[in-house]
Amino acid sequence: MAESGMMHIGELAERTGLSLRTIRHYDEVGLVKPSGRSEGGFRQYDADDLSRLMLIRRMKPLGYTLEEMAELLAVIDARQGGEPTPESDAALERFRADAAARRRKLAEQLAMADEFIAQLEAR
């Protein structure tokens, strides 16, 4: 990270494994906004932006839509901005349960893929 604690979009892309295009798209749809701009107008990001993008990146393989990502990020933002509420606790728990169910489904698919590969290798 640069001395100011800020990084440019290329460094952010490298650290997250996301493309520049994907990061710009997430900016356009409001999932992540740069924390600042350089004198030349280039996007600059901080550690919180990096953390937010890593959360988004981890949601992608589970099949979350952009709308679902935005919903979770809004819950997280609200909780960080003040005291957790029963509503935010319930929303966060719904996401936890849903993510666990999605993970179980992926694990089942992986097991089927392993069985398929084993059958092919046995032929």
Coordinates of C-alpha atoms in Angstrom, one line a residue:
M1 CA 0.0 0.0 0.0
A2 CA 1.2 3.5 -0.7
E3 CA 2.6 5.7 2.1
S4 CA -0.8 7.4 2.5
G5 CA -2.4 4.0 3.2
M6 CA -4.2 4.3 -0.1
M7 CA -3.8 2.1 -3.2
H8 CA -4.7 2.5 -6.8
I9 CA -7.2 0.3 -8.6
G10 CA -4.4 -1.8 -10.2
E11 CA -3.0 -2.7 -6.7
L12 CA -6.5 -3.4 -5.5
A13 CA -7.2 -5.7 -8.4
E14 CA -3.9 -7.6 -7.8
R15 CA -4.7 -8.0 -4.1
T16 CA -8.3 -9.2 -4.6
G17 CA -7.8 -11.2 -7.8
L18 CA -10.6 -9.2 -9.4
S19 CA -10.3 -7.5 -12.8
L20 CA -10.2 -3.8 -13.1
R21 CA -13.4 -4.0 -15.1
T22 CA -15.1 -5.9 -12.3
I23 CA -14.0 -3.4 -9.7
R24 CA -15.2 -0.5 -11.9
H25 CA -18.5 -2.3 -12.3
Y26 CA -18.9 -2.8 -8.6
D27 CA -18.3 1.0 -8.2
E28 CA -20.9 1.7 -10.9
V29 CA -23.6 -0.4 -9.1
G30 CA -22.7 0.9 -5.7
L31 CA -21.2 -2.1 -4.0
V32 CA -17.8 -0.4 -3.4
K33 CA -16.8 3.2 -3.7
P34 CA -13.3 4.5 -3.8
S35 CA -12.3 6.1 -0.5
G36 CA -10.7 8.9 -2.4
R37 CA -9.3 10.3 -5.6
S38 CA -5.8 11.3 -6.5
E39 CA -5.1 14.9 -7.7
G40 CA -5.3 13.4 -11.2
G41 CA -8.8 12.0 -10.5
F42 CA -7.8 8.4 -10.2
R43 CA -9.6 6.1 -7.8
Q44 CA -7.9 5.4 -4.5
Y45 CA -8.8 2.7 -2.1
D46 CA -8.0 1.9 1.5
A47 CA -7.9 -1.2 3.7
D48 CA -11.6 -1.1 4.3
D49 CA -12.3 -1.0 0.6
L50 CA -10.0 -4.0 0.2
S51 CA -11.9 -5.9 3.0
R52 CA -15.2 -5.1 1.4
L53 CA -14.1 -6.4 -2.0
M54 CA -12.8 -9.6 -0.5
L55 CA -16.2 -10.2 1.1
I56 CA -17.8 -9.6 -2.3
R57 CA -15.3 -12.0 -3.9
R58 CA -16.1 -14.7 -1.4
M59 CA -19.9 -14.3 -2.1
K60 CA -19.4 -14.9 -5.9
P61 CA -18.7 -18.6 -5.8
L62 CA -21.8 -19.1 -3.7
G63 CA -24.0 -17.6 -6.4
Y64 CA -25.1 -14.4 -4.7
T65 CA -26.6 -11.8 -7.0
L66 CA -25.4 -8.2 -6.9
E67 CA -28.7 -7.3 -5.2
E68 CA -28.1 -9.9 -2.4
M69 CA -24.5 -8.6 -2.1
A70 CA -25.8 -5.1 -1.7
E71 CA -28.3 -6.2 0.9
L72 CA -25.7 -7.9 3.0
L73 CA -23.3 -5.0 2.7
A74 CA -26.1 -2.6 3.8
V75 CA -26.6 -4.8 6.9
I76 CA -22.9 -4.8 7.7
D77 CA -22.6 -1.0 7.2
A78 CA -25.6 -0.4 9.5
R79 CA -24.1 -2.6 12.2
Q80 CA -20.7 -0.9 11.9
G81 CA -22.4 2.5 12.1
G82 CA -24.2 1.9 15.4
E83 CA -25.5 -0.7 17.7
P84 CA -26.8 -3.9 16.2
T85 CA -30.5 -4.1 16.2
P86 CA -32.8 -7.2 16.3
E87 CA -33.5 -6.7 12.6
S88 CA -29.8 -6.5 11.7
D89 CA -29.0 -9.5 13.9
A90 CA -31.8 -11.5 12.1
A91 CA -30.7 -10.4 8.6
L92 CA -27.1 -11.4 9.4
E93 CA -28.2 -14.7 10.7
R94 CA -30.3 -15.3 7.6
F95 CA -27.2 -14.7 5.5
R96 CA -25.1 -17.0 7.6
A97 CA -27.7 -19.8 7.3
D98 CA -28.1 -19.2 3.6
A99 CA -24.3 -19.2 3.0
A100 CA -24.0 -22.5 5.0
A101 CA -26.8 -24.1 2.8
R102 CA -25.1 -22.9 -0.4
R103 CA -21.8 -24.3 0.8
R104 CA -23.4 -27.7 1.5
K105 CA -24.8 -27.8 -2.0
L106 CA -21.4 -27.0 -3.4
A107 CA -19.8 -29.7 -1.3
E108 CA -22.4 -32.2 -2.7
Q109 CA -21.7 -31.1 -6.2
L110 CA -17.9 -31.5 -5.6
A111 CA -18.5 -35.0 -4.2
M112 CA -20.5 -35.9 -7.4
A113 CA -17.7 -34.5 -9.6
D114 CA -15.1 -36.6 -7.7
E115 CA -17.3 -39.7 -8.2
F116 CA -17.6 -38.9 -11.9
I117 CA -13.8 -38.4 -12.3
A118 CA -13.2 -41.7 -10.4
Q119 CA -15.6 -43.5 -12.8
L120 CA -13.8 -42.1 -15.8
E121 CA -10.4 -43.1 -14.4
A122 CA -11.7 -46.6 -13.8
R123 CA -12.6 -47.2 -17.5

